[in-house]
mmCIF file of C-alpha atoms in Angstrom:
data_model
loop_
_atom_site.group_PDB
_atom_site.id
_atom_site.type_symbol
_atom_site.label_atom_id
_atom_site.label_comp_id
_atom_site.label_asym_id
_atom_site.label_seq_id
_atom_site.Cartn_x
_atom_site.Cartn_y
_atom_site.Cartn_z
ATOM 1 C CA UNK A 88 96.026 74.911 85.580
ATOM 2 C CA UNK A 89 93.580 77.103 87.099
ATOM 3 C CA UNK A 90 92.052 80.621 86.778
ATOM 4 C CA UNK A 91 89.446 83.214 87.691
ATOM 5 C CA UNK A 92 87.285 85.539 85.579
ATOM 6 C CA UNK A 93 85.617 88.817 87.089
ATOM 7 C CA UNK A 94 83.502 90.240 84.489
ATOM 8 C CA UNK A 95 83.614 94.028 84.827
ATOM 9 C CA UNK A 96 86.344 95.866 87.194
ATOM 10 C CA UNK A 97 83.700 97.985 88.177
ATOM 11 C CA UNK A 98 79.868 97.850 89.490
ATOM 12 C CA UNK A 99 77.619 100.803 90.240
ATOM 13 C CA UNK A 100 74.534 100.397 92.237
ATOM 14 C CA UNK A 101 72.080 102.313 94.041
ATOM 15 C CA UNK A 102 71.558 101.511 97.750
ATOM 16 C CA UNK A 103 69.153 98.875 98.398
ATOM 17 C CA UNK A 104 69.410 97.234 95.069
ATOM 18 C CA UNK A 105 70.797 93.914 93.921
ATOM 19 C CA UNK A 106 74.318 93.566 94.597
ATOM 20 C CA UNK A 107 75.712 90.703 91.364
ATOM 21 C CA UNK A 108 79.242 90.391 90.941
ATOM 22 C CA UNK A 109 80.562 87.523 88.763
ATOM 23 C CA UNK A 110 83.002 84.967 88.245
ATOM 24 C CA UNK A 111 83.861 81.967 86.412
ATOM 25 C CA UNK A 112 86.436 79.777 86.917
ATOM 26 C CA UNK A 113 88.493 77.278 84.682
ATOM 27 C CA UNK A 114 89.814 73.864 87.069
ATOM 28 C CA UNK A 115 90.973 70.703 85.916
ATOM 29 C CA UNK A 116 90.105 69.348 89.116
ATOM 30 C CA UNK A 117 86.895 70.040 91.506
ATOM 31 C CA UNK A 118 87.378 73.141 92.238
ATOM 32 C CA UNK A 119 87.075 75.035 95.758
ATOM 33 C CA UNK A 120 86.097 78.965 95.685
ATOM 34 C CA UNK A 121 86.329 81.770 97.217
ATOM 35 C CA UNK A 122 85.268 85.686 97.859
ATOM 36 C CA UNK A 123 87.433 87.739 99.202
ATOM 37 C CA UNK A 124 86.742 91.623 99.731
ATOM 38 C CA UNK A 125 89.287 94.375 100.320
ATOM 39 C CA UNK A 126 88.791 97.517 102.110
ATOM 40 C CA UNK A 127 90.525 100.888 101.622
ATOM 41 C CA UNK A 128 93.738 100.358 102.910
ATOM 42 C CA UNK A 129 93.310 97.050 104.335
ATOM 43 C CA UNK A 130 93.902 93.346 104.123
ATOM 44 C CA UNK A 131 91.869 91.050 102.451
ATOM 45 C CA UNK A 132 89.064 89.395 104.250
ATOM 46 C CA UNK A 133 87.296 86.171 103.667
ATOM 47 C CA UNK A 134 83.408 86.458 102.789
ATOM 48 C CA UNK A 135 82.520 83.088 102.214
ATOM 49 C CA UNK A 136 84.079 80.144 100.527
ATOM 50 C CA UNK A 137 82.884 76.682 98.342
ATOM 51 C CA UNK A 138 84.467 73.161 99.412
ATOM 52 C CA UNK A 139 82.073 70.953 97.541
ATOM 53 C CA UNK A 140 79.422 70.544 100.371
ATOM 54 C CA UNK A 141 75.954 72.974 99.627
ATOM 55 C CA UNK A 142 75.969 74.807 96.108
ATOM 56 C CA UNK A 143 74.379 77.551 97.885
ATOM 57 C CA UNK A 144 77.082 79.482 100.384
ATOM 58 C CA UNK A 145 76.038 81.954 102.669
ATOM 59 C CA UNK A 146 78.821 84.287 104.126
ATOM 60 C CA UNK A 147 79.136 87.072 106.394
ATOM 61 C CA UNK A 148 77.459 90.367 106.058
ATOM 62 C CA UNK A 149 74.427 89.117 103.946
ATOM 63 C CA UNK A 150 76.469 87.855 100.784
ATOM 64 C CA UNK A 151 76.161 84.779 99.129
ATOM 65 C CA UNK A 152 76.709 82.642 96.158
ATOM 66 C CA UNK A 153 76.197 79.769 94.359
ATOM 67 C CA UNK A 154 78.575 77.225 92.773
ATOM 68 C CA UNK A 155 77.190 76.410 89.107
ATOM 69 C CA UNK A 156 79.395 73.124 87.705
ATOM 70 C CA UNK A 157 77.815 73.597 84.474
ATOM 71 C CA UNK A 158 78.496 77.292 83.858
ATOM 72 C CA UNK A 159 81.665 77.345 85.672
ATOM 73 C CA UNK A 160 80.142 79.959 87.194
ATOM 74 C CA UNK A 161 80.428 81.075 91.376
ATOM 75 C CA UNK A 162 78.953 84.967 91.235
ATOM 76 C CA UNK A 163 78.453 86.725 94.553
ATOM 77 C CA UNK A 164 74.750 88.297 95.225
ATOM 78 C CA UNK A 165 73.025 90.418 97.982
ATOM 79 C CA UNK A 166 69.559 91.394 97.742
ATOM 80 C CA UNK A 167 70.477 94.745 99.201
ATOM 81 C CA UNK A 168 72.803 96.745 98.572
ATOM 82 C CA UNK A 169 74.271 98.991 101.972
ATOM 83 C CA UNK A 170 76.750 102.136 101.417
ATOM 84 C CA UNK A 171 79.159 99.744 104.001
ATOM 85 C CA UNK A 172 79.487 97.624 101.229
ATOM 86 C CA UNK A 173 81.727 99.557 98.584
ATOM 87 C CA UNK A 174 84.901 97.855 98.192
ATOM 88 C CA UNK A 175 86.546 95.472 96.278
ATOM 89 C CA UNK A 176 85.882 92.128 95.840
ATOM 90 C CA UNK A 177 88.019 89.379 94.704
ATOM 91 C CA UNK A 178 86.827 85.913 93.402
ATOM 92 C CA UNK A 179 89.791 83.258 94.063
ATOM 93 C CA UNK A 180 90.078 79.217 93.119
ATOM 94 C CA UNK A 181 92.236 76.925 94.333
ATOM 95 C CA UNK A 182 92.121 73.134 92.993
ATOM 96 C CA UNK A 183 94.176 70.055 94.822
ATOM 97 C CA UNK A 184 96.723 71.481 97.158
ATOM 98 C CA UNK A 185 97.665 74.007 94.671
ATOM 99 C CA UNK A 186 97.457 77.497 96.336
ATOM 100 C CA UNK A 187 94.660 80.247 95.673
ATOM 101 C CA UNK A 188 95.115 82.278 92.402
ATOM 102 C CA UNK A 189 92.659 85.328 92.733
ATOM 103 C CA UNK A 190 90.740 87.011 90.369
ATOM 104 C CA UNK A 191 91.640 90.955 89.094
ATOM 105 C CA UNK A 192 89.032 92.150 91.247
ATOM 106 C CA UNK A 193 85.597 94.255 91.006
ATOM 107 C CA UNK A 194 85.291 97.227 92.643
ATOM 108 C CA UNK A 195 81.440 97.662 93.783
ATOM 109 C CA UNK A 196 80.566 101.709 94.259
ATOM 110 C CA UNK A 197 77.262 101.938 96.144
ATOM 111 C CA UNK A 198 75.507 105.385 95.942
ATOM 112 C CA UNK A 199 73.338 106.653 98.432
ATOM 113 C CA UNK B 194 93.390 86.894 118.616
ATOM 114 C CA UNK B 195 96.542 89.166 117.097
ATOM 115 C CA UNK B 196 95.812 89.073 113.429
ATOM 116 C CA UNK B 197 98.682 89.395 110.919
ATOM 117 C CA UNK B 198 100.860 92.336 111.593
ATOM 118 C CA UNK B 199 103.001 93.751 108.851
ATOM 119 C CA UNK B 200 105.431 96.504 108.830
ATOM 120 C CA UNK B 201 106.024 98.819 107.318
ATOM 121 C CA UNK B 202 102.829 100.080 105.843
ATOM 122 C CA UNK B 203 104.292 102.582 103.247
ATOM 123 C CA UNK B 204 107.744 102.689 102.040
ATOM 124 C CA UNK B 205 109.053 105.586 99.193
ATOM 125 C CA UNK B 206 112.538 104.279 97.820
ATOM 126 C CA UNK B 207 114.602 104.776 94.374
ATOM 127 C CA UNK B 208 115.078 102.556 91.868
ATOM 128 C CA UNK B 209 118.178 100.590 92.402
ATOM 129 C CA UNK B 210 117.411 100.963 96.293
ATOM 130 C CA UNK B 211 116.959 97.711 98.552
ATOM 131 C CA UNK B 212 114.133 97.335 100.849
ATOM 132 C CA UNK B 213 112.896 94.861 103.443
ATOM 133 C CA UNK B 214 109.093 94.148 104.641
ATOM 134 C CA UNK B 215 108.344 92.331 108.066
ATOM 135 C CA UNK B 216 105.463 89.531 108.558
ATOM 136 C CA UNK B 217 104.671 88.180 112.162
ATOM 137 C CA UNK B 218 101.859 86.131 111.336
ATOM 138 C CA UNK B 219 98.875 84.613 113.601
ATOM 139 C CA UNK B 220 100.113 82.917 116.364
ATOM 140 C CA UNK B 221 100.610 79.482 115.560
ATOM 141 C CA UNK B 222 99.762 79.414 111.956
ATOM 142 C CA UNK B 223 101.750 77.398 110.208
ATOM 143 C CA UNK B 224 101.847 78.271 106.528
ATOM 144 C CA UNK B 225 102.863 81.551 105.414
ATOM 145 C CA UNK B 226 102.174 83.597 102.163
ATOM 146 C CA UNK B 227 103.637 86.414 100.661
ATOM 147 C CA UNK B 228 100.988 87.781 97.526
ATOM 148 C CA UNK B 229 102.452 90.856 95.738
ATOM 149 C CA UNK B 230 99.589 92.657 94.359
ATOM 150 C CA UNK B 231 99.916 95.561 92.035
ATOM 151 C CA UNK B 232 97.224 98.323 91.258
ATOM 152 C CA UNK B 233 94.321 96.710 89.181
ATOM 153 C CA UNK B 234 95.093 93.064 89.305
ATOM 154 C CA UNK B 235 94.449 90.788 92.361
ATOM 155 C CA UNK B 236 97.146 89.570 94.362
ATOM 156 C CA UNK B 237 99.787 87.602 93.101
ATOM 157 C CA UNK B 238 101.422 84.437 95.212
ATOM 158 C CA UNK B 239 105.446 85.135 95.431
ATOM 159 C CA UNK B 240 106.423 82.299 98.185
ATOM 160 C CA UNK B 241 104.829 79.985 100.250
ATOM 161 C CA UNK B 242 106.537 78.883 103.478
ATOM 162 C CA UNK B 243 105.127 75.562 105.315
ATOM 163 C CA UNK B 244 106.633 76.092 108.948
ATOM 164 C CA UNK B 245 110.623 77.719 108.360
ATOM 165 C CA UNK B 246 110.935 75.758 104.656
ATOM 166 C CA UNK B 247 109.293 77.143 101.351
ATOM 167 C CA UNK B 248 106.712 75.228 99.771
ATOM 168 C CA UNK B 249 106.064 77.452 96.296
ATOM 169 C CA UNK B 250 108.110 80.188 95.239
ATOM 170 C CA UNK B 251 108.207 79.453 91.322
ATOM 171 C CA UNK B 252 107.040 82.693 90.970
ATOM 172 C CA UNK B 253 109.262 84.896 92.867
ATOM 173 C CA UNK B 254 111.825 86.793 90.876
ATOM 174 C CA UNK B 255 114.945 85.250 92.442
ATOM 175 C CA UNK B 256 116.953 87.510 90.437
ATOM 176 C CA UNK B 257 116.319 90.260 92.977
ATOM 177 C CA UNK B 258 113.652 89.049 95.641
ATOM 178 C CA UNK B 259 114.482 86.827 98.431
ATOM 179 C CA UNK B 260 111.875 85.849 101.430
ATOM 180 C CA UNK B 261 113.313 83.847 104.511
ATOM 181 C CA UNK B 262 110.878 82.291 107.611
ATOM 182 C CA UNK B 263 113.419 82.214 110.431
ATOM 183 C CA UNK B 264 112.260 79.336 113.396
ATOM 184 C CA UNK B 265 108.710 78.897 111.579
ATOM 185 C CA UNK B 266 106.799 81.773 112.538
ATOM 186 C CA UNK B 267 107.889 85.329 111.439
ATOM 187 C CA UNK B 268 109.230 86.400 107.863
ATOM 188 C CA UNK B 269 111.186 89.075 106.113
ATOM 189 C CA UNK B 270 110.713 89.539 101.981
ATOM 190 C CA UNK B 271 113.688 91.654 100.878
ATOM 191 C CA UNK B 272 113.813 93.200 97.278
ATOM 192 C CA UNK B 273 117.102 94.265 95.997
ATOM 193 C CA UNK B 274 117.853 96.362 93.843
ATOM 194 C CA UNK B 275 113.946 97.577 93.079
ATOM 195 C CA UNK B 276 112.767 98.339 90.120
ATOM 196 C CA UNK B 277 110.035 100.205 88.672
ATOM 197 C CA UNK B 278 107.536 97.630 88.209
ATOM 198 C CA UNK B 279 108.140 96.807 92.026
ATOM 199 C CA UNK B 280 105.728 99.244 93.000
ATOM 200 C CA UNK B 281 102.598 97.422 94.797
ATOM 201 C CA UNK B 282 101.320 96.179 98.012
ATOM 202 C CA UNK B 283 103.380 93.105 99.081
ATOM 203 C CA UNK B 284 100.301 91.266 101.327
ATOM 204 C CA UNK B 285 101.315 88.468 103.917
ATOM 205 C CA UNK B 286 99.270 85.887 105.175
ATOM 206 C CA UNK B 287 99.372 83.340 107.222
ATOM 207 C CA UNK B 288 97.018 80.189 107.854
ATOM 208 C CA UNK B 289 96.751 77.065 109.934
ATOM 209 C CA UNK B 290 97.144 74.074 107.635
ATOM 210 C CA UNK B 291 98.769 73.416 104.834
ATOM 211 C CA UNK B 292 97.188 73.984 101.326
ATOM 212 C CA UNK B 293 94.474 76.470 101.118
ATOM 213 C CA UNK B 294 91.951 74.031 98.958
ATOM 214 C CA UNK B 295 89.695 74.404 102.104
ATOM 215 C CA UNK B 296 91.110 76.754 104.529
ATOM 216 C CA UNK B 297 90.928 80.446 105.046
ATOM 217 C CA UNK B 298 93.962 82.664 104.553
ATOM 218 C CA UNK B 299 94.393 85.334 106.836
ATOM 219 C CA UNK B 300 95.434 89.083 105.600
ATOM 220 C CA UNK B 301 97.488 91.796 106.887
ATOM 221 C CA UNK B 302 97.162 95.217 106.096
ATOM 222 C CA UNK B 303 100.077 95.031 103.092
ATOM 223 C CA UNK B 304 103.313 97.075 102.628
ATOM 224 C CA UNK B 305 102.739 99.756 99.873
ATOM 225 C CA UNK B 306 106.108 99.968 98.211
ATOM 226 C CA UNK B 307 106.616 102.976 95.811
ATOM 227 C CA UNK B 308 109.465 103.238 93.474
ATOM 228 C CA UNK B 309 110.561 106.532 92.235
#
């Protein structure tokens, strides 16, 4: 079995500060990651993903995040935050062949 | 590249109504995914389609939702009748391997489906 949890379904921050958005996983198997993030109104998009190569993944848009085996732990940083970024972000795991189960989501508001 | 079209975008129905929502995903992908995702939870996997035969739909609420992948490339979920708690976005997506463990799925824009 495998599952996601995003701590806190929202997060405020000003723009141009740390952007820290987290997740932990549970995997009986290695696990691969993901982040997605959601627009108003649209699809989901992928932002950067972990397939057991470097710990430390760097994805589109200036977001990254590292994969932590012994806090179960893949959280999603930027150093700064931009008003572009406000939407929501989804962490997702998928283990094996099984398919990706996502996260509930965190919506990130970014004030000017 | 055409990404995933879906249609329609918004649909208002009654309870007890049917409904049908289209998928045409990327050209040539062959696995295709149909996530229902409701307001405040992330999306939810309903079927899984490898080319025109399902992979994973042990999730899908047979009782009223069917999903059918005619030649391998577009799709049709159908919900009949709807109920209240059918009220979500109904995402499709497509992508170009089977299992997901290291690819990327591709998103359409969703189907919002309210129930009255």
């Amino acid at each position: 079995a495998q599952s996601v949890t995003q701590l806190g379904s929202h997060v405020s921050v000003s723009e141009g500060a740390l952007v820290l958005l987290r997740c932990n996983y549970s995997s009986s198997v290695p696990p691969y990651l993901f982040w997605y993030v959601q627009y108003p109104n649209q699809g989901l998009q992928l932002l950067l993903k972990y397939t057991s190569a470097a710990t430390l993944v760097k994805g589109i848009n200036g977001f990254e995040a590292e994969f932590k085996k012994s806090e179960t732990s893949f959280h999603l940083t930027k150093p700064s935050a931009h008003m572009r970024d406000a939407a929501e972000y989804f962490c997702a795991v998928s283990s094996g062949y099984s398919t990706l189960t996502f996260g509930k989501g965190t919506m990130l508001l970014v004030s000017p | 590249e055409a990404g995933v079209a879906q249609s329609p975008r918004y649909k208002i129905i009654e309870k007890r109504q049917s409904v049908a929502f289209w998928c045409n995903p990327i050209s040539g992908h062959a696995t295709l995914y149909w996530y229902q995702q409701i307001l405040g939870q992330g999306p939810k996997l309903l079927i899984q389609f490898q080319n025109n035969g399902v992979v994973d739909d042990s999730q899908l609420p047979k009782d009223r939702f069917s999903a059918e992948r005619l030649k391998g490339v577009d799709s049709t979920l159908k919900i009949q009748p709807a109920k209240l708690e059918d009220s979500a976005v109904y995402l499709c997506a497509s992508s170009p391997r089977q299992g997901t463990n290291t690819g990327e799925l591709f998103f359409g824009e969703g189907s919002r489906l309210t129930v009255l």
